[in-house]
JSON list of C-alpha atoms in Angstrom, two decimals:
[
{"chain": "A", "resi": 170, "resn": "UNK", "atom": "CA", "xyz": [30.70, 25.75, -23.49]},
{"chain": "A", "resi": 171, "resn": "UNK", "atom": "CA", "xyz": [29.89, 22.15, -23.32]},
{"chain": "A", "resi": 172, "resn": "UNK", "atom": "CA", "xyz": [28.83, 22.01, -20.18]},
{"chain": "A", "resi": 173, "resn": "UNK", "atom": "CA", "xyz": [26.50, 25.22, -20.27]},
{"chain": "A", "resi": 174, "resn": "UNK", "atom": "CA", "xyz": [24.83, 23.61, -23.19]},
{"chain": "A", "resi": 175, "resn": "UNK", "atom": "CA", "xyz": [24.71, 20.02, -21.10]},
{"chain": "A", "resi": 176, "resn": "UNK", "atom": "CA", "xyz": [23.21, 21.79, -18.16]},
{"chain": "A", "resi": 177, "resn": "UNK", "atom": "CA", "xyz": [20.30, 23.65, -20.74]},
{"chain": "A", "resi": 178, "resn": "UNK", "atom": "CA", "xyz": [19.38, 20.27, -21.99]},
{"chain": "A", "resi": 179, "resn": "UNK", "atom": "CA", "xyz": [18.97, 18.64, -18.77]},
{"chain": "A", "resi": 180, "resn": "UNK", "atom": "CA", "xyz": [16.96, 21.76, -17.48]},
{"chain": "A", "resi": 181, "resn": "UNK", "atom": "CA", "xyz": [14.69, 21.56, -20.34]},
{"chain": "A", "resi": 182, "resn": "UNK", "atom": "CA", "xyz": [14.31, 17.62, -20.53]},
{"chain": "A", "resi": 183, "resn": "UNK", "atom": "CA", "xyz": [13.70, 17.91, -16.89]},
{"chain": "A", "resi": 184, "resn": "UNK", "atom": "CA", "xyz": [10.82, 20.79, -17.44]},
{"chain": "A", "resi": 185, "resn": "UNK", "atom": "CA", "xyz": [9.17, 18.81, -20.34]},
{"chain": "A", "resi": 186, "resn": "UNK", "atom": "CA", "xyz": [9.04, 15.80, -18.40]},
{"chain": "A", "resi": 187, "resn": "UNK", "atom": "CA", "xyz": [7.46, 17.81, -15.34]},
{"chain": "A", "resi": 188, "resn": "UNK", "atom": "CA", "xyz": [4.99, 19.42, -17.73]},
{"chain": "A", "resi": 189, "resn": "UNK", "atom": "CA", "xyz": [3.83, 16.00, -19.25]},
{"chain": "A", "resi": 190, "resn": "UNK", "atom": "CA", "xyz": [3.62, 14.13, -16.11]},
{"chain": "A", "resi": 191, "resn": "UNK", "atom": "CA", "xyz": [0.95, 14.87, -13.86]},
{"chain": "A", "resi": 192, "resn": "UNK", "atom": "CA", "xyz": [-0.44, 13.33, -10.74]},
{"chain": "A", "resi": 193, "resn": "UNK", "atom": "CA", "xyz": [-4.46, 14.00, -10.52]},
{"chain": "A", "resi": 194, "resn": "UNK", "atom": "CA", "xyz": [-5.64, 13.55, -6.53]},
{"chain": "A", "resi": 195, "resn": "UNK", "atom": "CA", "xyz": [-9.11, 11.87, -6.52]},
{"chain": "A", "resi": 196, "resn": "UNK", "atom": "CA", "xyz": [-11.64, 14.11, -5.14]},
{"chain": "A", "resi": 197, "resn": "UNK", "atom": "CA", "xyz": [-12.87, 11.90, -2.21]},
{"chain": "A", "resi": 198, "resn": "UNK", "atom": "CA", "xyz": [-16.05, 13.51, -1.46]},
{"chain": "A", "resi": 199, "resn": "UNK", "atom": "CA", "xyz": [-17.29, 13.98, -4.98]},
{"chain": "A", "resi": 200, "resn": "UNK", "atom": "CA", "xyz": [-16.19, 10.46, -6.02]},
{"chain": "A", "resi": 201, "resn": "UNK", "atom": "CA", "xyz": [-18.62, 7.47, -5.35]},
{"chain": "A", "resi": 202, "resn": "UNK", "atom": "CA", "xyz": [-17.93, 3.82, -4.98]},
{"chain": "A", "resi": 203, "resn": "UNK", "atom": "CA", "xyz": [-20.74, 1.23, -4.98]},
{"chain": "A", "resi": 204, "resn": "UNK", "atom": "CA", "xyz": [-20.45, -2.35, -4.09]},
{"chain": "A", "resi": 205, "resn": "UNK", "atom": "CA", "xyz": [-22.75, -5.34, -4.86]},
{"chain": "A", "resi": 206, "resn": "UNK", "atom": "CA", "xyz": [-22.61, -8.85, -3.37]},
{"chain": "A", "resi": 207, "resn": "UNK", "atom": "CA", "xyz": [-24.61, -11.59, -4.66]},
{"chain": "A", "resi": 208, "resn": "UNK", "atom": "CA", "xyz": [-26.22, -14.96, -2.70]},
{"chain": "A", "resi": 209, "resn": "UNK", "atom": "CA", "xyz": [-28.59, -17.68, -3.78]},
{"chain": "A", "resi": 210, "resn": "UNK", "atom": "CA", "xyz": [-31.42, -15.56, -2.44]},
{"chain": "A", "resi": 211, "resn": "UNK", "atom": "CA", "xyz": [-30.79, -12.40, -3.71]},
{"chain": "A", "resi": 212, "resn": "UNK", "atom": "CA", "xyz": [-28.23, -9.57, -3.16]},
{"chain": "A", "resi": 213, "resn": "UNK", "atom": "CA", "xyz": [-27.38, -6.46, -1.18]},
{"chain": "A", "resi": 214, "resn": "UNK", "atom": "CA", "xyz": [-25.40, -3.25, -2.22]},
{"chain": "A", "resi": 215, "resn": "UNK", "atom": "CA", "xyz": [-24.09, -0.18, -0.54]},
{"chain": "A", "resi": 216, "resn": "UNK", "atom": "CA", "xyz": [-21.09, 2.17, -0.61]},
{"chain": "A", "resi": 217, "resn": "UNK", "atom": "CA", "xyz": [-17.52, 2.44, 0.43]},
{"chain": "A", "resi": 218, "resn": "UNK", "atom": "CA", "xyz": [-15.38, 5.68, 0.80]},
{"chain": "A", "resi": 219, "resn": "UNK", "atom": "CA", "xyz": [-12.20, 6.20, -1.03]},
{"chain": "A", "resi": 220, "resn": "UNK", "atom": "CA", "xyz": [-9.67, 7.49, 1.87]},
{"chain": "A", "resi": 221, "resn": "UNK", "atom": "CA", "xyz": [-7.25, 8.98, -0.91]},
{"chain": "A", "resi": 222, "resn": "UNK", "atom": "CA", "xyz": [-6.55, 8.52, -4.59]},
{"chain": "A", "resi": 223, "resn": "UNK", "atom": "CA", "xyz": [-4.31, 9.42, -7.16]},
{"chain": "A", "resi": 224, "resn": "UNK", "atom": "CA", "xyz": [-4.11, 8.88, -10.84]},
{"chain": "A", "resi": 225, "resn": "UNK", "atom": "CA", "xyz": [-1.02, 9.46, -12.85]},
{"chain": "A", "resi": 226, "resn": "UNK", "atom": "CA", "xyz": [-1.03, 11.08, -16.79]},
{"chain": "A", "resi": 227, "resn": "UNK", "atom": "CA", "xyz": [1.65, 11.56, -18.85]},
{"chain": "A", "resi": 228, "resn": "UNK", "atom": "CA", "xyz": [0.01, 14.42, -21.17]},
{"chain": "A", "resi": 229, "resn": "UNK", "atom": "CA", "xyz": [-3.47, 13.04, -21.13]},
{"chain": "A", "resi": 230, "resn": "UNK", "atom": "CA", "xyz": [-2.95, 9.49, -21.13]},
{"chain": "A", "resi": 231, "resn": "UNK", "atom": "CA", "xyz": [-3.53, 7.43, -18.14]},
{"chain": "A", "resi": 232, "resn": "UNK", "atom": "CA", "xyz": [0.17, 6.13, -16.62]},
{"chain": "A", "resi": 233, "resn": "UNK", "atom": "CA", "xyz": [-0.69, 4.98, -13.02]},
{"chain": "A", "resi": 234, "resn": "UNK", "atom": "CA", "xyz": [-3.01, 5.28, -10.28]},
{"chain": "A", "resi": 235, "resn": "UNK", "atom": "CA", "xyz": [-3.22, 3.89, -6.50]},
{"chain": "A", "resi": 236, "resn": "UNK", "atom": "CA", "xyz": [-6.47, 4.04, -4.04]},
{"chain": "A", "resi": 237, "resn": "UNK", "atom": "CA", "xyz": [-6.75, 3.48, -0.61]},
{"chain": "A", "resi": 238, "resn": "UNK", "atom": "CA", "xyz": [-10.41, 2.55, 0.65]},
{"chain": "A", "resi": 239, "resn": "UNK", "atom": "CA", "xyz": [-11.72, 3.02, 4.00]},
{"chain": "A", "resi": 240, "resn": "UNK", "atom": "CA", "xyz": [-13.40, -0.27, 5.09]},
{"chain": "A", "resi": 241, "resn": "UNK", "atom": "CA", "xyz": [-14.66, 1.18, 8.09]},
{"chain": "A", "resi": 242, "resn": "UNK", "atom": "CA", "xyz": [-16.76, 2.87, 6.47]},
{"chain": "A", "resi": 243, "resn": "UNK", "atom": "CA", "xyz": [-18.85, -0.21, 4.33]},
{"chain": "A", "resi": 244, "resn": "UNK", "atom": "CA", "xyz": [-22.42, 0.93, 4.26]},
{"chain": "A", "resi": 245, "resn": "UNK", "atom": "CA", "xyz": [-24.99, -1.11, 3.21]},
{"chain": "A", "resi": 246, "resn": "UNK", "atom": "CA", "xyz": [-28.07, 0.87, 1.03]},
{"chain": "A", "resi": 247, "resn": "UNK", "atom": "CA", "xyz": [-31.07, -1.63, 0.24]},
{"chain": "A", "resi": 248, "resn": "UNK", "atom": "CA", "xyz": [-31.48, -2.32, 3.96]},
{"chain": "A", "resi": 249, "resn": "UNK", "atom": "CA", "xyz": [-32.81, 0.16, 6.46]},
{"chain": "A", "resi": 250, "resn": "UNK", "atom": "CA", "xyz": [-32.97, -0.39, 10.50]},
{"chain": "A", "resi": 251, "resn": "UNK", "atom": "CA", "xyz": [-32.33, -3.16, 12.48]},
{"chain": "A", "resi": 252, "resn": "UNK", "atom": "CA", "xyz": [-31.13, -5.16, 8.99]},
{"chain": "A", "resi": 253, "resn": "UNK", "atom": "CA", "xyz": [-28.85, -2.60, 7.80]},
{"chain": "A", "resi": 254, "resn": "UNK", "atom": "CA", "xyz": [-27.04, -2.42, 11.14]},
{"chain": "A", "resi": 255, "resn": "UNK", "atom": "CA", "xyz": [-26.69, -6.20, 11.76]},
{"chain": "A", "resi": 256, "resn": "UNK", "atom": "CA", "xyz": [-25.52, -6.68, 7.98]},
{"chain": "A", "resi": 257, "resn": "UNK", "atom": "CA", "xyz": [-22.93, -3.54, 8.26]},
{"chain": "A", "resi": 258, "resn": "UNK", "atom": "CA", "xyz": [-21.69, -5.13, 11.41]},
{"chain": "A", "resi": 259, "resn": "UNK", "atom": "CA", "xyz": [-21.25, -8.29, 9.74]},
{"chain": "A", "resi": 260, "resn": "UNK", "atom": "CA", "xyz": [-19.29, -7.41, 6.72]},
{"chain": "A", "resi": 261, "resn": "UNK", "atom": "CA", "xyz": [-17.05, -5.48, 9.22]},
{"chain": "A", "resi": 262, "resn": "UNK", "atom": "CA", "xyz": [-16.41, -8.52, 11.39]},
{"chain": "A", "resi": 263, "resn": "UNK", "atom": "CA", "xyz": [-13.81, -11.01, 10.97]},
{"chain": "A", "resi": 264, "resn": "UNK", "atom": "CA", "xyz": [-16.07, -13.22, 8.94]},
{"chain": "A", "resi": 265, "resn": "UNK", "atom": "CA", "xyz": [-15.94, -10.61, 6.12]},
{"chain": "A", "resi": 266, "resn": "UNK", "atom": "CA", "xyz": [-13.55, -7.98, 5.95]},
{"chain": "A", "resi": 267, "resn": "UNK", "atom": "CA", "xyz": [-12.24, -7.77, 9.70]},
{"chain": "A", "resi": 268, "resn": "UNK", "atom": "CA", "xyz": [-11.78, -3.77, 9.57]},
{"chain": "A", "resi": 269, "resn": "UNK", "atom": "CA", "xyz": [-10.83, -3.68, 13.23]},
{"chain": "A", "resi": 270, "resn": "UNK", "atom": "CA", "xyz": [-7.50, -5.34, 11.92]},
{"chain": "A", "resi": 271, "resn": "UNK", "atom": "CA", "xyz": [-7.70, -4.33, 8.25]},
{"chain": "A", "resi": 272, "resn": "UNK", "atom": "CA", "xyz": [-9.06, -1.06, 8.22]},
{"chain": "A", "resi": 273, "resn": "UNK", "atom": "CA", "xyz": [-8.31, -0.03, 5.05]},
{"chain": "A", "resi": 274, "resn": "UNK", "atom": "CA", "xyz": [-7.72, -1.93, 1.39]},
{"chain": "A", "resi": 275, "resn": "UNK", "atom": "CA", "xyz": [-5.38, -0.65, -1.31]},
{"chain": "A", "resi": 276, "resn": "UNK", "atom": "CA", "xyz": [-5.22, -0.97, -5.07]},
{"chain": "A", "resi": 277, "resn": "UNK", "atom": "CA", "xyz": [-1.70, -0.05, -7.11]},
{"chain": "A", "resi": 278, "resn": "UNK", "atom": "CA", "xyz": [-1.84, 0.30, -10.95]},
{"chain": "A", "resi": 279, "resn": "UNK", "atom": "CA", "xyz": [1.09, -1.53, -12.00]},
{"chain": "A", "resi": 280, "resn": "UNK", "atom": "CA", "xyz": [0.58, -1.50, -15.80]},
{"chain": "A", "resi": 281, "resn": "UNK", "atom": "CA", "xyz": [-1.71, 1.04, -17.97]},
{"chain": "A", "resi": 282, "resn": "UNK", "atom": "CA", "xyz": [-2.05, 0.15, -21.72]},
{"chain": "A", "resi": 283, "resn": "UNK", "atom": "CA", "xyz": [-4.72, 2.26, -23.88]},
{"chain": "A", "resi": 284, "resn": "UNK", "atom": "CA", "xyz": [-7.10, 0.06, -25.19]},
{"chain": "A", "resi": 285, "resn": "UNK", "atom": "CA", "xyz": [-9.11, 2.63, -26.92]},
{"chain": "A", "resi": 286, "resn": "UNK", "atom": "CA", "xyz": [-11.03, 5.94, -26.99]},
{"chain": "A", "resi": 287, "resn": "UNK", "atom": "CA", "xyz": [-10.64, 7.25, -23.55]},
{"chain": "A", "resi": 288, "resn": "UNK", "atom": "CA", "xyz": [-10.20, 3.37, -22.42]},
{"chain": "A", "resi": 289, "resn": "UNK", "atom": "CA", "xyz": [-7.43, 1.82, -20.78]},
{"chain": "A", "resi": 290, "resn": "UNK", "atom": "CA", "xyz": [-6.75, -2.03, -19.54]},
{"chain": "A", "resi": 291, "resn": "UNK", "atom": "CA", "xyz": [-5.31, -1.87, -16.14]},
{"chain": "A", "resi": 292, "resn": "UNK", "atom": "CA", "xyz": [-3.45, -4.33, -14.04]},
{"chain": "A", "resi": 293, "resn": "UNK", "atom": "CA", "xyz": [-2.71, -3.94, -10.36]},
{"chain": "A", "resi": 294, "resn": "UNK", "atom": "CA", "xyz": [-2.20, -5.45, -7.49]},
{"chain": "A", "resi": 295, "resn": "UNK", "atom": "CA", "xyz": [-5.04, -5.36, -4.96]},
{"chain": "A", "resi": 296, "resn": "UNK", "atom": "CA", "xyz": [-4.83, -5.38, -1.13]},
{"chain": "A", "resi": 297, "resn": "UNK", "atom": "CA", "xyz": [-7.62, -6.96, 0.84]},
{"chain": "A", "resi": 298, "resn": "UNK", "atom": "CA", "xyz": [-7.15, -8.10, 4.51]},
{"chain": "A", "resi": 299, "resn": "UNK", "atom": "CA", "xyz": [-3.48, -7.88, 4.20]},
{"chain": "A", "resi": 300, "resn": "UNK", "atom": "CA", "xyz": [-3.34, -10.27, 1.58]},
{"chain": "A", "resi": 301, "resn": "UNK", "atom": "CA", "xyz": [-2.55, -9.05, -2.12]},
{"chain": "A", "resi": 302, "resn": "UNK", "atom": "CA", "xyz": [-3.73, -10.65, -5.33]},
{"chain": "A", "resi": 303, "resn": "UNK", "atom": "CA", "xyz": [-3.22, -9.45, -8.92]},
{"chain": "A", "resi": 304, "resn": "UNK", "atom": "CA", "xyz": [-6.51, -8.22, -10.66]},
{"chain": "A", "resi": 305, "resn": "UNK", "atom": "CA", "xyz": [-7.16, -6.70, -14.19]},
{"chain": "A", "resi": 306, "resn": "UNK", "atom": "CA", "xyz": [-9.92, -4.28, -15.19]},
{"chain": "A", "resi": 307, "resn": "UNK", "atom": "CA", "xyz": [-11.15, -1.53, -17.84]},
{"chain": "A", "resi": 308, "resn": "UNK", "atom": "CA", "xyz": [-11.01, 1.85, -16.76]},
{"chain": "A", "resi": 309, "resn": "UNK", "atom": "CA", "xyz": [-12.50, 4.92, -18.92]},
{"chain": "A", "resi": 310, "resn": "UNK", "atom": "CA", "xyz": [-11.28, 8.51, -18.50]},
{"chain": "A", "resi": 311, "resn": "UNK", "atom": "CA", "xyz": [-13.49, 11.69, -19.81]},
{"chain": "A", "resi": 312, "resn": "UNK", "atom": "CA", "xyz": [-11.90, 15.09, -19.18]},
{"chain": "A", "resi": 313, "resn": "UNK", "atom": "CA", "xyz": [-11.93, 15.25, -14.95]},
{"chain": "A", "resi": 314, "resn": "UNK", "atom": "CA", "xyz": [-14.00, 12.01, -14.50]},
{"chain": "A", "resi": 315, "resn": "UNK", "atom": "CA", "xyz": [-12.94, 8.20, -14.47]},
{"chain": "A", "resi": 316, "resn": "UNK", "atom": "CA", "xyz": [-15.07, 5.12, -14.36]},
{"chain": "A", "resi": 317, "resn": "UNK", "atom": "CA", "xyz": [-14.29, 1.55, -13.30]},
{"chain": "A", "resi": 318, "resn": "UNK", "atom": "CA", "xyz": [-16.05, -1.81, -13.09]},
{"chain": "A", "resi": 319, "resn": "UNK", "atom": "CA", "xyz": [-14.47, -4.55, -10.83]},
{"chain": "A", "resi": 320, "resn": "UNK", "atom": "CA", "xyz": [-15.25, -8.22, -10.03]},
{"chain": "A", "resi": 321, "resn": "UNK", "atom": "CA", "xyz": [-13.35, -9.13, -7.00]},
{"chain": "A", "resi": 322, "resn": "UNK", "atom": "CA", "xyz": [-13.28, -12.78, -6.06]},
{"chain": "A", "resi": 323, "resn": "UNK", "atom": "CA", "xyz": [-13.46, -12.16, -1.81]},
{"chain": "A", "resi": 324, "resn": "UNK", "atom": "CA", "xyz": [-12.07, -16.08, -1.78]},
{"chain": "A", "resi": 325, "resn": "UNK", "atom": "CA", "xyz": [-8.88, -14.85, -2.58]},
{"chain": "A", "resi": 326, "resn": "UNK", "atom": "CA", "xyz": [-8.76, -12.69, 0.24]},
{"chain": "A", "resi": 327, "resn": "UNK", "atom": "CA", "xyz": [-9.90, -15.07, 2.90]},
{"chain": "A", "resi": 328, "resn": "UNK", "atom": "CA", "xyz": [-13.24, -13.67, 3.08]},
{"chain": "A", "resi": 329, "resn": "UNK", "atom": "CA", "xyz": [-15.18, -17.01, 3.50]},
{"chain": "A", "resi": 330, "resn": "UNK", "atom": "CA", "xyz": [-18.08, -16.62, 5.23]},
{"chain": "A", "resi": 331, "resn": "UNK", "atom": "CA", "xyz": [-21.05, -18.40, 3.35]},
{"chain": "A", "resi": 332, "resn": "UNK", "atom": "CA", "xyz": [-18.60, -19.26, 0.62]},
{"chain": "A", "resi": 333, "resn": "UNK", "atom": "CA", "xyz": [-19.04, -22.58, -1.41]},
{"chain": "A", "resi": 334, "resn": "UNK", "atom": "CA", "xyz": [-15.18, -22.59, -1.92]},
{"chain": "A", "resi": 335, "resn": "UNK", "atom": "CA", "xyz": [-14.95, -23.32, 1.58]},
{"chain": "A", "resi": 336, "resn": "UNK", "atom": "CA", "xyz": [-18.27, -24.71, 3.12]},
{"chain": "A", "resi": 337, "resn": "UNK", "atom": "CA", "xyz": [-20.10, -27.53, 1.89]},
{"chain": "A", "resi": 338, "resn": "UNK", "atom": "CA", "xyz": [-23.87, -27.85, 2.17]},
{"chain": "A", "resi": 339, "resn": "UNK", "atom": "CA", "xyz": [-24.69, -24.26, 2.16]},
{"chain": "A", "resi": 340, "resn": "UNK", "atom": "CA", "xyz": [-27.91, -24.39, -0.24]},
{"chain": "A", "resi": 341, "resn": "UNK", "atom": "CA", "xyz": [-29.74, -21.53, -0.31]},
{"chain": "A", "resi": 342, "resn": "UNK", "atom": "CA", "xyz": [-27.48, -19.81, 2.10]},
{"chain": "A", "resi": 343, "resn": "UNK", "atom": "CA", "xyz": [-24.74, -19.60, -0.07]},
{"chain": "A", "resi": 344, "resn": "UNK", "atom": "CA", "xyz": [-23.27, -16.26, -0.90]},
{"chain": "A", "resi": 345, "resn": "UNK", "atom": "CA", "xyz": [-21.12, -16.03, -4.24]},
{"chain": "A", "resi": 346, "resn": "UNK", "atom": "CA", "xyz": [-17.41, -15.39, -4.32]},
{"chain": "A", "resi": 347, "resn": "UNK", "atom": "CA", "xyz": [-17.58, -12.71, -6.68]},
{"chain": "A", "resi": 348, "resn": "UNK", "atom": "CA", "xyz": [-18.58, -9.35, -5.78]},
{"chain": "A", "resi": 349, "resn": "UNK", "atom": "CA", "xyz": [-19.26, -6.27, -7.89]},
{"chain": "A", "resi": 350, "resn": "UNK", "atom": "CA", "xyz": [-17.33, -2.77, -7.39]},
{"chain": "A", "resi": 351, "resn": "UNK", "atom": "CA", "xyz": [-18.64, 0.00, -9.54]},
{"chain": "A", "resi": 352, "resn": "UNK", "atom": "CA", "xyz": [-16.67, 3.55, -8.98]},
{"chain": "A", "resi": 353, "resn": "UNK", "atom": "CA", "xyz": [-17.29, 7.03, -10.62]},
{"chain": "A", "resi": 354, "resn": "UNK", "atom": "CA", "xyz": [-14.53, 9.07, -9.60]},
{"chain": "A", "resi": 355, "resn": "UNK", "atom": "CA", "xyz": [-13.77, 12.50, -9.88]},
{"chain": "A", "resi": 356, "resn": "UNK", "atom": "CA", "xyz": [-10.65, 14.68, -10.17]}
]
């Protein structure tokens, strides 16, 4: 009788945990990721596609997540024609993200802490060009949507082109190390 009772308790606990813990797959075609980079003489922006992504929840509380970005999809949206093609090619080259050798970037949530209604402070590991560094940001969840704004320091990932962190005398040709990512996620 004791074995039957123990088995029933384990089965109930397993069922309860599986009902509460849920993994939501991000709809990659409905989600949008916009990047914006800054230079002394202005800025450029564009999009990048999510290759895959999931968010983990316990009941309705965010507990984790993981995203893979398709670096080969870097697309400039504020230029057209030859200038757009040149910038897209340059961003994909070894001067910047080296997509031939590093076709993806990855973000893994390592700690998620509720910080307000629908808001979470997230700590994670971001890998770009095979280099992994910690990153912190706030993510908001509303129903089946999530939004996040990231500031990424490209110099931490050996993205050196036009960076004052690596080169002197760039003057108005300097490109700032930090760039922004704004993601609107659907799941």
